[in-house]
Amino acid sequence: MAHALEQARAGAAAGEVPIGAVIVKDGVVIAAAHNAPRALTDPTAHAEILAIRAAAQHLGNERLDGCELWVTLEPCPMCAGAIAHARIGRLYYAAADPKGGAVEHGARVFEHEQCLHRPEVYTGIGESVAADLLRDFFRARR
Amino acid sequence: MAHALEQARAGAAAGEVPIGAVIVKDGVVIAAAHNAPRALTDPTAHAEILAIRAAAQHLGNERLDGCELWVTLEPCPMCAGAIAHARIGRLYYAAADPKGGAVEHGARVFEHEQCLHRPEVYTGIGESVAADLLRDFFRARR
């Protein structure tokens, strides 16, 4: 999660909402990204989506079986859906997101029968650091 | 929708699940795509995601205000989330998808308070043609 938080800080430095994600396979980081919708002019460019796309390219496989995704904030519906499509084995997220999350809030994407793959989900690791990064970012922009 | 169905047929011809999408602004098609996760080795490469990314590039803006998205199948959670992030004004889809849809089924992404933008939604235009394309595709693969 330290690596994902580092990505989040890099995002903030680039003027993007500070959310970072890394994908790990067999103990090795194979992809890392931060939110970048502004820089890329791409509304889908959340950290998780960019990391999933990079990992699939790295592995030469659209299915990321056996991979872990570490992200600093609870995924939104778009990212939770992508995690299911990619067959991510384990999802770790630092801070919960009552305003936009879709794992334990709102759409609860993994809890419907329409969801064809559910990762194991672990939460809270690095929570306060991740939440502070977001709070400081939005406070500075007001 | 005829244009989106044409994309779906092109997808089938390329060995991808036949789902097509186009984005229209001011009566002009500014992006068109079909599902391509296999060809692109990208689990996020659904027709809607590819069309949204192309439209944002075309407009030079990550927000697709005033745009319509026409797609041949009810969007999944990933694509519904992307539609909300992109601020698509109107969503038209042909066939409903009880097995994987997230607009009128399952996660019902637009119906939660965590969803910050809800498009107007219109359904059923071209429904039987879109459903037949999918049925024929999966029947041929069995």
PDB file of N, CA, C and O in Angstrom, chain B residues 1 4 28 36-37 46 50-51 67 76 81 91 93-94 99 103 111 113 115 139:
ATOM      1  N   MET B   1     -28.953   4.269 -33.952  1.00  0.00           N
ATOM      2  CA  MET B   1     -28.735   2.896 -33.465  1.00  0.00           C
ATOM      3  C   MET B   1     -28.273   1.984 -34.596  1.00  0.00           C
ATOM      4  O   MET B   1     -27.532   1.020 -34.365  1.00  0.00           O
ATOM      5  N   ALA B   4     -24.634   1.906 -34.480  1.00  0.00           N
ATOM      6  CA  ALA B   4     -24.124   1.091 -33.367  1.00  0.00           C
ATOM      7  C   ALA B   4     -24.245  -0.393 -33.695  1.00  0.00           C
ATOM      8  O   ALA B   4     -23.350  -1.191 -33.378  1.00  0.00           O
ATOM      9  N   VAL B  28     -24.096  14.768 -34.916  1.00  0.00           N
ATOM     10  CA  VAL B  28     -22.949  14.227 -35.641  1.00  0.00           C
ATOM     11  C   VAL B  28     -22.294  13.108 -34.828  1.00  0.00           C
ATOM     12  O   VAL B  28     -22.080  13.261 -33.621  1.00  0.00           O
ATOM     13  N   ALA B  36     -13.710  -4.910 -27.779  1.00  0.00           N
ATOM     14  CA  ALA B  36     -12.426  -5.369 -28.305  1.00  0.00           C
ATOM     15  C   ALA B  36     -11.440  -5.792 -27.222  1.00  0.00           C
ATOM     16  O   ALA B  36     -10.242  -5.573 -27.356  1.00  0.00           O
ATOM     17  N   PRO B  37     -11.905  -6.428 -26.151  1.00  0.00           N
ATOM     18  CA  PRO B  37     -10.951  -6.833 -25.100  1.00  0.00           C
ATOM     19  C   PRO B  37      -9.913  -7.833 -25.592  1.00  0.00           C
ATOM     20  O   PRO B  37      -8.754  -7.778 -25.161  1.00  0.00           O
ATOM     21  N   HIS B  46     -14.588  -2.372 -23.473  1.00  0.00           N
ATOM     22  CA  HIS B  46     -15.972  -2.490 -23.934  1.00  0.00           C
ATOM     23  C   HIS B  46     -16.247  -1.352 -24.925  1.00  0.00           C
ATOM     24  O   HIS B  46     -15.584  -0.309 -24.887  1.00  0.00           O
ATOM     25  N   LEU B  50     -14.444   2.475 -25.027  1.00  0.00           N
ATOM     26  CA  LEU B  50     -13.631   2.897 -26.181  1.00  0.00           C
ATOM     27  C   LEU B  50     -14.241   4.120 -26.857  1.00  0.00           C
ATOM     28  O   LEU B  50     -13.524   5.050 -27.254  1.00  0.00           O
ATOM     29  N   ALA B  51     -15.574   4.138 -26.974  1.00  0.00           N
ATOM     30  CA  ALA B  51     -16.233   5.282 -27.612  1.00  0.00           C
ATOM     31  C   ALA B  51     -16.101   6.538 -26.751  1.00  0.00           C
ATOM     32  O   ALA B  51     -15.843   7.634 -27.268  1.00  0.00           O
ATOM     33  N   CYS B  67     -23.647  15.199 -25.022  1.00  0.00           N
ATOM     34  CA  CYS B  67     -23.478  14.067 -25.934  1.00  0.00           C
ATOM     35  C   CYS B  67     -24.495  12.969 -25.641  1.00  0.00           C
ATOM     36  O   CYS B  67     -24.964  12.800 -24.517  1.00  0.00           O
ATOM     37  N   CYS B  76     -22.901  -2.466 -18.505  1.00  0.00           N
ATOM     38  CA  CYS B  76     -22.496  -3.144 -17.264  1.00  0.00           C
ATOM     39  C   CYS B  76     -22.123  -2.071 -16.232  1.00  0.00           C
ATOM     40  O   CYS B  76     -22.115  -0.876 -16.542  1.00  0.00           O
ATOM     41  N   GLY B  81     -20.752   3.371 -14.947  1.00  0.00           N
ATOM     42  CA  GLY B  81     -19.941   4.301 -14.158  1.00  0.00           C
ATOM     43  C   GLY B  81     -19.194   5.285 -15.048  1.00  0.00           C
ATOM     44  O   GLY B  81     -19.127   6.488 -14.758  1.00  0.00           O
ATOM     45  N   LEU B  91     -28.550   8.418 -22.734  1.00  0.00           N
ATOM     46  CA  LEU B  91     -28.123   7.049 -23.008  1.00  0.00           C
ATOM     47  C   LEU B  91     -29.265   6.315 -23.696  1.00  0.00           C
ATOM     48  O   LEU B  91     -30.387   6.280 -23.176  1.00  0.00           O
ATOM     49  N   TYR B  93     -30.081   2.516 -25.175  1.00  0.00           N
ATOM     50  CA  TYR B  93     -29.585   1.159 -25.422  1.00  0.00           C
ATOM     51  C   TYR B  93     -30.684   0.289 -25.988  1.00  0.00           C
ATOM     52  O   TYR B  93     -31.866   0.464 -25.690  1.00  0.00           O
ATOM     53  N   ALA B  94     -30.252  -0.657 -26.853  1.00  0.00           N
ATOM     54  CA  ALA B  94     -31.195  -1.474 -27.605  1.00  0.00           C
ATOM     55  C   ALA B  94     -31.786  -2.577 -26.728  1.00  0.00           C
ATOM     56  O   ALA B  94     -32.961  -2.536 -26.362  1.00  0.00           O
ATOM     57  N   LYS B  99     -28.485 -10.520 -17.422  1.00  0.00           N
ATOM     58  CA  LYS B  99     -27.340 -11.269 -16.891  1.00  0.00           C
ATOM     59  C   LYS B  99     -26.154 -10.391 -16.498  1.00  0.00           C
ATOM     60  O   LYS B  99     -25.312 -10.805 -15.715  1.00  0.00           O
ATOM     61  N   VAL B 103     -28.099  -0.981 -15.389  1.00  0.00           N
ATOM     62  CA  VAL B 103     -28.949   0.211 -15.442  1.00  0.00           C
ATOM     63  C   VAL B 103     -30.308  -0.148 -14.846  1.00  0.00           C
ATOM     64  O   VAL B 103     -30.702   0.381 -13.816  1.00  0.00           O
ATOM     65  N   GLU B 111     -29.016   4.733  -9.868  1.00  0.00           N
ATOM     66  CA  GLU B 111     -30.074   4.926  -8.878  1.00  0.00           C
ATOM     67  C   GLU B 111     -29.581   5.171  -7.451  1.00  0.00           C
ATOM     68  O   GLU B 111     -30.383   5.230  -6.523  1.00  0.00           O
ATOM     69  N   GLU B 113     -27.332   7.444  -4.500  1.00  0.00           N
ATOM     70  CA  GLU B 113     -26.950   8.838  -4.255  1.00  0.00           C
ATOM     71  C   GLU B 113     -25.460   9.056  -4.544  1.00  0.00           C
ATOM     72  O   GLU B 113     -25.031  10.179  -4.784  1.00  0.00           O
ATOM     73  N   CYS B 115     -24.050   8.264  -7.191  1.00  0.00           N
ATOM     74  CA  CYS B 115     -23.918   8.566  -8.618  1.00  0.00           C
ATOM     75  C   CYS B 115     -24.124  10.067  -8.831  1.00  0.00           C
ATOM     76  O   CYS B 115     -25.213  10.587  -8.578  1.00  0.00           O
ATOM     77  N   ARG B 139     -24.364 -18.832 -30.060  1.00  0.00           N
ATOM     78  CA  ARG B 139     -24.782 -20.139 -30.581  1.00  0.00           C
ATOM     79  C   ARG B 139     -23.671 -20.716 -31.470  1.00  0.00           C
ATOM     80  O   ARG B 139     -23.338 -21.883 -31.371  1.00  0.00           O
TER      81      ARG B 139
END
